[in-house]
Amino acid sequence: MTDAPAIEVDGLTKKFGDFTAVDDLSLTIERGEIFGFLGPNGAGKSTTIRCILDLIRPTAGHCRVLGLDSRTDSVEIRRSLGFLPADLALYPNLTGRRTIEYLANLRGGVDMGVVDGLAERFGAELDRKVGEYSSGNRQKIGLILAFMHNPRVVVLDEPITGLDPLVQLEFHTLMREHVTAGNTVFLSSHTLSEVERVADRVGFIRSGRLVAVERMSELQEKSLRRVTLEFPAPVPASAFDGVEGVHDAVAEGNQVTARYEGAMAPLLAVATANGVLSLTTASVDLDELFLEYYREGADPEAA
Ligand SMILES: Nc1ncnc2c1ncn2[C@@H]1O[C@H](COP(=O)(O)OP(=O)(O)OP(=O)(O)O)[C@@H](O)[C@H]1O
Ligand SMILES: [Mg+2]
């Protein structure tokens, strides 16, 4: 168990009746990384997470946490696991502190000094009734519950929803500290911009299928740039066919716009041969790259 990955999902399929919510998904999360699990509404993120936590049973395949089987070793796994569900339900009449104490007791007790430290970092109110909380404050209680026992693996289903930017920053710092100490964080989100500053790797799920897994640093390098070229007379887009690194050239009037990656020299050679007058470039937002993954039927390899 000591060398096993933090989380392994192996050929996971989950059907609800005839509907396949997760389709033959395999994924390995290494220890010490923050992994962002991205996908649009209904993609299968929460279903995958529920299978990892043994809250629902897979139709096929299996999940392991720290080398232990999600189904047969779920009691042992729970000791080393922190979880924030997307639909956190708390007792409205208990205060935040009572809620935490109650759930900490179910775990056999936790260090309340850690709880107070987390509450202070997040600016969480612990002494009012949970039913009176703002949604952000309720989410802070959920984060304290997920981290209070210093779990080796933390699974968070849309943790950033409802947190203001300052709390988000503190939460990012906390996650980084947690993985630097050798632990692992797996979090789901709808948008790359929420996780791009914090994740080491991201996986992208659409319609129950894992369509891409990328290292964040490589994704940033891969991101395309857009170029607009101005010519003295119309130049056909086909002039850029087959030019290394150039994609999607479009001609309109005397202008050609295209996306390119890598060195600019091949593009410039064609532009110069056609007497280019001016050139502007802009980087294509990473979110735009990821929208390609969102589009149903799009070929992510072509993005
Ligand atoms: N208990 C269930 N019974 C029937 N269908 C379900 C059930 N749970 C989930 N689904 C369906 O499975 C698909 C995946 O749902 P899931 O909740 O995993 O998506 P998600 O990626 O978490 O989406 P969101 O971003 O909206 O939270 C959806 O089409 C959903 O309607
Ligand atoms: Mg969900």
mmCIF file of C-alpha atoms and ligand atoms in Angstrom:
data_model
loop_
_atom_site.group_PDB
_atom_site.id
_atom_site.type_symbol
_atom_site.label_atom_id
_atom_site.label_comp_id
_atom_site.label_asym_id
_atom_site.label_seq_id
_atom_site.Cartn_x
_atom_site.Cartn_y
_atom_site.Cartn_z
ATOM 1 C CA MET A 1 0.000 0.000 0.000
ATOM 2 C CA THR A 2 2.877 2.408 0.692
ATOM 3 C CA ASP A 3 3.853 2.831 -2.962
ATOM 4 C CA ALA A 4 0.375 2.639 -4.445
ATOM 5 C CA PRO A 5 -1.005 5.700 -6.277
ATOM 6 C CA ALA A 6 -3.377 7.940 -4.315
ATOM 7 C CA ILE A 7 -6.350 7.079 -6.524
ATOM 8 C CA GLU A 8 -6.738 4.547 -9.322
ATOM 9 C CA VAL A 9 -9.853 4.339 -11.436
ATOM 10 C CA ASP A 10 -9.813 1.302 -13.650
ATOM 11 C CA GLY A 11 -12.329 0.738 -16.458
ATOM 12 C CA LEU A 12 -15.069 2.454 -14.460
ATOM 13 C CA THR A 13 -18.555 2.322 -15.969
ATOM 14 C CA LYS A 14 -21.700 3.506 -14.187
ATOM 15 C CA LYS A 15 -25.114 3.082 -15.773
ATOM 16 C CA PHE A 16 -28.416 4.430 -14.479
ATOM 17 C CA GLY A 17 -30.911 2.186 -16.278
ATOM 18 C CA ASP A 18 -30.017 2.430 -19.975
ATOM 19 C CA PHE A 19 -28.136 5.675 -19.493
ATOM 20 C CA THR A 20 -24.344 5.500 -19.235
ATOM 21 C CA ALA A 21 -23.168 8.269 -16.903
ATOM 22 C CA VAL A 22 -19.522 7.114 -16.808
ATOM 23 C CA ASP A 23 -18.101 5.103 -19.671
ATOM 24 C CA ASP A 24 -15.011 2.917 -19.240
ATOM 25 C CA LEU A 25 -12.985 5.589 -17.440
ATOM 26 C CA SER A 26 -9.410 4.903 -16.314
ATOM 27 C CA LEU A 27 -7.315 7.426 -14.445
ATOM 28 C CA THR A 28 -4.382 7.400 -12.018
ATOM 29 C CA ILE A 29 -3.764 10.190 -9.508
ATOM 30 C CA GLU A 30 -0.233 10.143 -8.110
ATOM 31 C CA ARG A 31 0.624 10.986 -4.549
ATOM 32 C CA GLY A 32 1.605 14.555 -3.881
ATOM 33 C CA GLU A 33 -0.299 16.117 -6.763
ATOM 34 C CA ILE A 34 -3.293 18.399 -7.077
ATOM 35 C CA PHE A 35 -5.453 16.978 -9.848
ATOM 36 C CA GLY A 36 -8.279 19.006 -11.393
ATOM 37 C CA PHE A 37 -11.202 17.003 -12.814
ATOM 38 C CA LEU A 38 -12.944 19.224 -15.330
ATOM 39 C CA GLY A 39 -16.105 18.874 -17.347
ATOM 40 C CA PRO A 40 -19.437 20.483 -18.201
ATOM 41 C CA ASN A 41 -22.694 19.889 -16.298
ATOM 42 C CA GLY A 42 -23.771 16.273 -16.374
ATOM 43 C CA ALA A 43 -20.370 15.049 -17.658
ATOM 44 C CA GLY A 44 -20.046 12.420 -14.925
ATOM 45 C CA LYS A 45 -17.688 14.125 -12.447
ATOM 46 C CA SER A 46 -19.806 13.586 -9.318
ATOM 47 C CA THR A 47 -20.720 10.058 -10.413
ATOM 48 C CA THR A 48 -17.022 9.175 -10.735
ATOM 49 C CA ILE A 49 -16.312 10.725 -7.328
ATOM 50 C CA ARG A 50 -19.203 8.825 -5.719
ATOM 51 C CA CYS A 51 -17.801 5.567 -7.063
ATOM 52 C CA ILE A 52 -14.316 6.380 -5.715
ATOM 53 C CA LEU A 53 -15.912 6.987 -2.300
ATOM 54 C CA ASP A 54 -18.113 3.871 -2.495
ATOM 55 C CA LEU A 55 -21.271 5.975 -2.131
ATOM 56 C CA ILE A 56 -22.607 4.258 -5.249
ATOM 57 C CA ARG A 57 -21.580 0.993 -6.861
ATOM 58 C CA PRO A 58 -19.967 0.813 -10.305
ATOM 59 C CA THR A 59 -21.662 -1.162 -13.067
ATOM 60 C CA ALA A 60 -18.187 -2.311 -14.129
ATOM 61 C CA GLY A 61 -14.593 -1.596 -13.238
ATOM 62 C CA HIS A 62 -13.171 -0.571 -9.892
ATOM 63 C CA CYS A 63 -11.546 2.173 -7.903
ATOM 64 C CA ARG A 64 -8.666 2.039 -5.452
ATOM 65 C CA VAL A 65 -7.543 4.589 -2.885
ATOM 66 C CA LEU A 66 -3.958 4.221 -1.591
ATOM 67 C CA GLY A 67 -3.992 0.732 -3.053
ATOM 68 C CA LEU A 68 -7.134 -0.310 -1.168
ATOM 69 C CA ASP A 69 -10.297 -1.405 -2.946
ATOM 70 C CA SER A 70 -13.083 1.195 -2.696
ATOM 71 C CA ARG A 71 -15.737 -1.436 -2.146
ATOM 72 C CA THR A 72 -14.134 -4.018 0.113
ATOM 73 C CA ASP A 73 -11.844 -1.705 2.122
ATOM 74 C CA SER A 74 -14.101 1.340 2.380
ATOM 75 C CA VAL A 75 -13.957 1.557 6.187
ATOM 76 C CA GLU A 76 -10.173 1.620 6.207
ATOM 77 C CA ILE A 77 -10.071 4.098 3.315
ATOM 78 C CA ARG A 78 -12.350 6.539 5.129
ATOM 79 C CA ARG A 79 -9.739 7.028 7.851
ATOM 80 C CA SER A 80 -7.252 8.421 5.337
ATOM 81 C CA LEU A 81 -9.755 10.299 3.208
ATOM 82 C CA GLY A 82 -11.296 13.767 3.371
ATOM 83 C CA PHE A 83 -14.365 14.492 1.256
ATOM 84 C CA LEU A 84 -16.377 17.560 0.355
ATOM 85 C CA PRO A 85 -19.570 16.631 -1.524
ATOM 86 C CA ALA A 86 -21.076 18.997 -4.119
ATOM 87 C CA ASP A 87 -24.390 19.006 -2.233
ATOM 88 C CA LEU A 88 -23.199 19.418 1.346
ATOM 89 C CA ALA A 89 -26.127 18.905 3.742
ATOM 90 C CA LEU A 90 -25.678 19.990 7.375
ATOM 91 C CA TYR A 91 -28.010 20.088 10.380
ATOM 92 C CA PRO A 92 -29.515 23.614 10.301
ATOM 93 C CA ASN A 93 -30.022 23.826 14.074
ATOM 94 C CA LEU A 94 -26.469 23.006 15.083
ATOM 95 C CA THR A 95 -23.756 25.637 15.203
ATOM 96 C CA GLY A 96 -20.752 25.180 12.964
ATOM 97 C CA ARG A 97 -18.657 24.201 15.985
ATOM 98 C CA ARG A 98 -21.179 21.594 17.196
ATOM 99 C CA THR A 99 -21.411 20.183 13.650
ATOM 100 C CA ILE A 100 -17.647 19.819 13.463
ATOM 101 C CA GLU A 101 -17.412 18.320 16.971
ATOM 102 C CA TYR A 102 -20.165 15.829 16.181
ATOM 103 C CA LEU A 103 -18.528 14.651 12.950
ATOM 104 C CA ALA A 104 -15.060 14.707 14.537
ATOM 105 C CA ASN A 105 -16.344 12.382 17.285
ATOM 106 C CA LEU A 106 -17.602 9.965 14.631
ATOM 107 C CA ARG A 107 -14.006 9.861 13.419
ATOM 108 C CA GLY A 108 -12.813 9.086 16.942
ATOM 109 C CA GLY A 109 -11.864 12.682 17.639
ATOM 110 C CA VAL A 110 -9.638 15.227 15.917
ATOM 111 C CA ASP A 111 -7.329 17.958 17.191
ATOM 112 C CA MET A 112 -9.622 20.955 17.762
ATOM 113 C CA GLY A 113 -6.556 23.189 17.508
ATOM 114 C CA VAL A 114 -6.381 22.215 13.812
ATOM 115 C CA VAL A 115 -10.084 23.046 13.428
ATOM 116 C CA ASP A 116 -9.587 26.482 15.004
ATOM 117 C CA GLY A 117 -6.556 27.106 12.800
ATOM 118 C CA LEU A 118 -8.536 26.262 9.649
ATOM 119 C CA ALA A 119 -11.511 28.351 10.788
ATOM 120 C CA GLU A 120 -9.237 31.317 11.330
ATOM 121 C CA ARG A 121 -7.562 30.952 7.940
ATOM 122 C CA PHE A 122 -10.924 30.823 6.152
ATOM 123 C CA GLY A 123 -12.596 33.394 8.398
ATOM 124 C CA ALA A 124 -15.314 30.824 9.141
ATOM 125 C CA GLU A 125 -18.007 31.595 11.674
ATOM 126 C CA LEU A 126 -18.352 28.659 14.019
ATOM 127 C CA ASP A 127 -20.740 29.954 16.649
ATOM 128 C CA ARG A 128 -23.881 30.647 14.654
ATOM 129 C CA LYS A 129 -26.438 28.064 13.595
ATOM 130 C CA VAL A 130 -25.589 26.510 10.245
ATOM 131 C CA GLY A 131 -29.130 27.276 8.996
ATOM 132 C CA GLU A 132 -28.296 30.993 9.256
ATOM 133 C CA TYR A 133 -25.061 30.770 7.276
ATOM 134 C CA SER A 134 -24.359 32.305 3.903
ATOM 135 C CA SER A 135 -23.539 29.695 1.259
ATOM 136 C CA GLY A 136 -19.844 30.641 1.351
ATOM 137 C CA ASN A 137 -19.695 30.117 5.096
ATOM 138 C CA ARG A 138 -21.424 26.747 4.783
ATOM 139 C CA GLN A 139 -18.788 25.806 2.199
ATOM 140 C CA LYS A 140 -16.031 26.810 4.644
ATOM 141 C CA ILE A 141 -17.447 24.356 7.215
ATOM 142 C CA GLY A 142 -17.350 21.686 4.495
ATOM 143 C CA LEU A 143 -13.679 22.459 3.808
ATOM 144 C CA ILE A 144 -12.828 22.278 7.519
ATOM 145 C CA LEU A 145 -14.570 18.879 7.666
ATOM 146 C CA ALA A 146 -12.577 17.700 4.645
ATOM 147 C CA PHE A 147 -9.158 18.739 6.043
ATOM 148 C CA MET A 148 -9.505 18.595 9.858
ATOM 149 C CA HIS A 149 -8.067 15.078 10.270
ATOM 150 C CA ASN A 150 -5.077 15.757 8.010
ATOM 151 C CA PRO A 151 -6.187 13.122 5.468
ATOM 152 C CA ARG A 152 -3.708 11.625 3.032
ATOM 153 C CA VAL A 153 -6.175 11.914 0.167
ATOM 154 C CA VAL A 154 -8.713 14.726 -0.164
ATOM 155 C CA VAL A 155 -11.545 14.542 -2.710
ATOM 156 C CA LEU A 156 -13.436 17.788 -3.259
ATOM 157 C CA ASP A 157 -16.503 18.052 -5.517
ATOM 158 C CA GLU A 158 -16.622 21.662 -6.723
ATOM 159 C CA PRO A 159 -14.995 23.194 -3.664
ATOM 160 C CA ILE A 160 -14.496 26.674 -5.078
ATOM 161 C CA THR A 161 -18.190 27.397 -5.686
ATOM 162 C CA GLY A 162 -19.294 30.260 -3.462
ATOM 163 C CA LEU A 163 -15.874 31.213 -2.046
ATOM 164 C CA ASP A 164 -14.812 34.840 -2.411
ATOM 165 C CA PRO A 165 -11.412 35.551 -4.049
ATOM 166 C CA LEU A 166 -9.505 36.049 -0.780
ATOM 167 C CA VAL A 167 -10.797 32.794 0.658
ATOM 168 C CA GLN A 168 -10.026 31.054 -2.644
ATOM 169 C CA LEU A 169 -6.440 32.246 -2.352
ATOM 170 C CA GLU A 170 -6.163 30.912 1.200
ATOM 171 C CA PHE A 171 -7.736 27.650 0.070
ATOM 172 C CA HIS A 172 -5.200 27.346 -2.779
ATOM 173 C CA THR A 173 -2.363 27.916 -0.297
ATOM 174 C CA LEU A 174 -3.796 25.271 2.019
ATOM 175 C CA MET A 175 -4.046 22.723 -0.819
ATOM 176 C CA ARG A 176 -0.458 23.427 -1.883
ATOM 177 C CA GLU A 177 0.774 22.974 1.705
ATOM 178 C CA HIS A 178 -1.208 19.759 1.975
ATOM 179 C CA VAL A 179 0.349 18.173 -1.116
ATOM 180 C CA THR A 180 3.826 19.479 -0.315
ATOM 181 C CA ALA A 181 3.546 17.399 2.862
ATOM 182 C CA GLY A 182 3.051 14.325 0.635
ATOM 183 C CA ASN A 183 -0.748 14.218 0.528
ATOM 184 C CA THR A 184 -2.979 14.319 -2.537
ATOM 185 C CA VAL A 185 -5.890 16.521 -3.616
ATOM 186 C CA PHE A 186 -8.446 15.590 -6.284
ATOM 187 C CA LEU A 187 -10.937 18.343 -7.080
ATOM 188 C CA SER A 188 -13.678 18.748 -9.638
ATOM 189 C CA SER A 189 -14.670 21.957 -11.362
ATOM 190 C CA HIS A 190 -16.566 23.292 -14.377
ATOM 191 C CA THR A 191 -13.930 25.740 -15.481
ATOM 192 C CA LEU A 192 -10.243 25.619 -16.106
ATOM 193 C CA SER A 193 -9.754 29.169 -14.840
ATOM 194 C CA GLU A 194 -10.783 27.951 -11.371
ATOM 195 C CA VAL A 195 -8.073 25.318 -11.237
ATOM 196 C CA GLU A 196 -5.322 26.488 -13.599
ATOM 197 C CA ARG A 197 -3.422 28.333 -10.865
ATOM 198 C CA VAL A 198 -3.491 25.414 -8.468
ATOM 199 C CA ALA A 199 -3.633 22.087 -10.317
ATOM 200 C CA ASP A 200 -0.527 20.132 -11.359
ATOM 201 C CA ARG A 201 -2.545 18.090 -13.849
ATOM 202 C CA VAL A 202 -6.041 18.286 -15.232
ATOM 203 C CA GLY A 203 -8.314 15.597 -16.660
ATOM 204 C CA PHE A 204 -11.219 16.422 -18.881
ATOM 205 C CA ILE A 205 -14.452 14.421 -18.895
ATOM 206 C CA ARG A 206 -17.290 14.811 -21.380
ATOM 207 C CA SER A 207 -20.386 12.613 -21.654
ATOM 208 C CA GLY A 208 -18.882 10.116 -19.238
ATOM 209 C CA ARG A 209 -15.651 9.697 -21.190
ATOM 210 C CA LEU A 210 -12.216 10.922 -20.246
ATOM 211 C CA VAL A 211 -11.158 12.949 -23.289
ATOM 212 C CA ALA A 212 -7.803 14.364 -22.142
ATOM 213 C CA VAL A 213 -5.329 14.382 -19.285
ATOM 214 C CA GLU A 214 -2.729 17.134 -19.394
ATOM 215 C CA ARG A 215 0.037 18.470 -17.240
ATOM 216 C CA MET A 216 -0.821 22.101 -16.532
ATOM 217 C CA SER A 217 2.685 23.340 -17.444
ATOM 218 C CA GLU A 218 2.520 21.567 -20.828
ATOM 219 C CA LEU A 219 -0.975 22.839 -21.493
ATOM 220 C CA GLN A 220 0.218 26.394 -20.983
ATOM 221 C CA GLU A 221 3.053 25.846 -23.452
ATOM 222 C CA LYS A 222 0.697 24.252 -25.923
ATOM 223 C CA SER A 223 -1.732 27.114 -25.880
ATOM 224 C CA LEU A 224 -2.109 28.571 -29.346
ATOM 225 C CA ARG A 225 -1.630 32.141 -30.408
ATOM 226 C CA ARG A 226 -3.773 34.038 -32.871
ATOM 227 C CA VAL A 227 -2.262 36.159 -35.625
ATOM 228 C CA THR A 228 -3.840 38.775 -37.879
ATOM 229 C CA LEU A 229 -1.970 39.677 -41.059
ATOM 230 C CA GLU A 230 -2.731 42.697 -43.230
ATOM 231 C CA PHE A 231 -1.814 42.531 -46.952
ATOM 232 C CA PRO A 232 -1.928 45.145 -49.728
ATOM 233 C CA ALA A 233 -4.349 42.901 -51.670
ATOM 234 C CA PRO A 234 -6.450 39.787 -50.881
ATOM 235 C CA VAL A 235 -4.382 36.672 -50.167
ATOM 236 C CA PRO A 236 -6.199 33.313 -50.232
ATOM 237 C CA ALA A 237 -6.278 31.338 -46.952
ATOM 238 C CA SER A 238 -4.951 28.378 -48.937
ATOM 239 C CA ALA A 239 -1.569 30.189 -49.160
ATOM 240 C CA PHE A 240 -1.098 28.959 -45.555
ATOM 241 C CA ASP A 241 -2.087 25.360 -46.228
ATOM 242 C CA GLY A 242 0.539 22.996 -44.884
ATOM 243 C CA VAL A 243 2.611 25.777 -43.285
ATOM 244 C CA GLU A 244 4.179 24.359 -40.129
ATOM 245 C CA GLY A 245 2.322 25.266 -36.919
ATOM 246 C CA VAL A 246 -0.480 27.188 -38.673
ATOM 247 C CA HIS A 247 -4.141 26.224 -38.093
ATOM 248 C CA ASP A 248 -7.485 27.532 -39.283
ATOM 249 C CA ALA A 249 -6.368 30.305 -41.633
ATOM 250 C CA VAL A 250 -9.299 32.482 -42.736
ATOM 251 C CA ALA A 251 -9.117 35.216 -45.396
ATOM 252 C CA GLU A 252 -11.393 38.250 -45.356
ATOM 253 C CA GLY A 253 -10.730 41.300 -47.539
ATOM 254 C CA ASN A 254 -7.029 42.080 -47.320
ATOM 255 C CA GLN A 255 -6.713 40.306 -43.976
ATOM 256 C CA VAL A 256 -5.824 36.756 -43.015
ATOM 257 C CA THR A 257 -6.329 35.501 -39.474
ATOM 258 C CA ALA A 258 -4.925 32.198 -38.265
ATOM 259 C CA ARG A 259 -3.884 30.370 -35.123
ATOM 260 C CA TYR A 260 -0.333 29.156 -34.762
ATOM 261 C CA GLU A 261 1.896 27.351 -32.316
ATOM 262 C CA GLY A 262 5.660 27.069 -32.015
ATOM 263 C CA ALA A 263 8.119 29.184 -33.996
ATOM 264 C CA MET A 264 6.739 31.932 -36.206
ATOM 265 C CA ALA A 265 9.328 31.748 -39.010
ATOM 266 C CA PRO A 266 7.355 29.476 -41.430
ATOM 267 C CA LEU A 267 4.293 31.715 -41.081
ATOM 268 C CA LEU A 268 6.405 34.842 -41.581
ATOM 269 C CA ALA A 269 8.021 33.405 -44.704
ATOM 270 C CA VAL A 270 4.626 33.061 -46.423
ATOM 271 C CA ALA A 271 3.478 36.417 -45.091
ATOM 272 C CA THR A 272 6.621 38.169 -46.358
ATOM 273 C CA ALA A 273 6.381 36.479 -49.759
ATOM 274 C CA ASN A 274 2.932 38.081 -50.059
ATOM 275 C CA GLY A 275 4.163 41.561 -49.050
ATOM 276 C CA VAL A 276 2.626 41.638 -45.555
ATOM 277 C CA LEU A 277 1.949 45.215 -44.315
ATOM 278 C CA SER A 278 1.318 44.565 -40.645
ATOM 279 C CA LEU A 279 0.926 41.792 -38.122
ATOM 280 C CA THR A 280 -0.695 41.511 -34.683
ATOM 281 C CA THR A 281 -0.664 38.516 -32.360
ATOM 282 C CA ALA A 282 -2.626 37.599 -29.245
ATOM 283 C CA SER A 283 -2.540 34.487 -27.104
ATOM 284 C CA VAL A 284 -5.581 32.263 -27.209
ATOM 285 C CA ASP A 285 -6.975 31.908 -23.724
ATOM 286 C CA LEU A 286 -6.565 28.479 -22.174
ATOM 287 C CA ASP A 287 -10.299 28.481 -21.568
ATOM 288 C CA GLU A 288 -10.797 28.784 -25.315
ATOM 289 C CA LEU A 289 -8.601 25.725 -25.778
ATOM 290 C CA PHE A 290 -10.732 23.899 -23.275
ATOM 291 C CA LEU A 291 -13.983 24.966 -24.886
ATOM 292 C CA GLU A 292 -12.862 22.748 -27.739
ATOM 293 C CA TYR A 293 -13.050 19.849 -25.296
ATOM 294 C CA TYR A 294 -16.522 20.928 -24.204
ATOM 295 C CA ARG A 295 -17.967 20.845 -27.708
ATOM 296 C CA GLU A 296 -19.820 17.641 -28.326
ATOM 297 C CA GLY A 297 -18.268 15.702 -31.186
ATOM 298 C CA ALA A 298 -15.195 17.932 -31.355
ATOM 299 C CA ASP A 299 -11.893 16.186 -31.863
ATOM 300 C CA PRO A 300 -9.813 17.188 -28.852
ATOM 301 C CA GLU A 301 -6.597 16.161 -30.608
ATOM 302 C CA ALA A 302 -7.233 18.821 -33.214
ATOM 303 C CA ALA A 303 -7.608 21.550 -30.595
HETATM 304 N N1 LIG B 1 -28.957 8.709 -9.417
HETATM 305 C C1 LIG B 1 -29.040 8.981 -10.707
HETATM 306 N N2 LIG B 1 -30.019 8.465 -11.473
HETATM 307 C C2 LIG B 1 -30.092 8.733 -12.797
HETATM 308 N N3 LIG B 1 -29.218 9.502 -13.463
HETATM 309 C C3 LIG B 1 -28.220 10.056 -12.767
HETATM 310 C C4 LIG B 1 -28.075 9.825 -11.351
HETATM 311 N N4 LIG B 1 -26.982 10.485 -10.939
HETATM 312 C C5 LIG B 1 -26.475 11.106 -12.022
HETATM 313 N N5 LIG B 1 -27.208 10.847 -13.124
HETATM 314 C C6 LIG B 1 -26.942 11.318 -14.486
HETATM 315 O O1 LIG B 1 -25.607 11.014 -14.812
HETATM 316 C C7 LIG B 1 -25.020 12.080 -15.557
HETATM 317 C C8 LIG B 1 -23.748 12.513 -14.867
HETATM 318 O O2 LIG B 1 -24.102 13.179 -13.672
HETATM 319 P P1 LIG B 1 -23.028 13.797 -12.673
HETATM 320 O O3 LIG B 1 -23.770 14.291 -11.488
HETATM 321 O O4 LIG B 1 -21.957 12.823 -12.473
HETATM 322 O O5 LIG B 1 -22.464 15.015 -13.529
HETATM 323 P P2 LIG B 1 -21.429 16.156 -13.118
HETATM 324 O O6 LIG B 1 -20.318 16.094 -14.084
HETATM 325 O O7 LIG B 1 -21.122 16.063 -11.672
HETATM 326 O O8 LIG B 1 -22.290 17.461 -13.420
HETATM 327 P P3 LIG B 1 -22.406 18.847 -12.627
HETATM 328 O O9 LIG B 1 -21.304 19.686 -13.166
HETATM 329 O O10 LIG B 1 -23.717 19.385 -13.068
HETATM 330 O O11 LIG B 1 -22.315 18.584 -11.175
HETATM 331 C C9 LIG B 1 -26.076 13.172 -15.676
HETATM 332 O O12 LIG B 1 -26.701 13.046 -16.932
HETATM 333 C C10 LIG B 1 -27.039 12.842 -14.573
HETATM 334 O O13 LIG B 1 -28.344 13.250 -14.897
HETATM 335 MG MG MG B 2 -21.438 17.242 -10.029
#
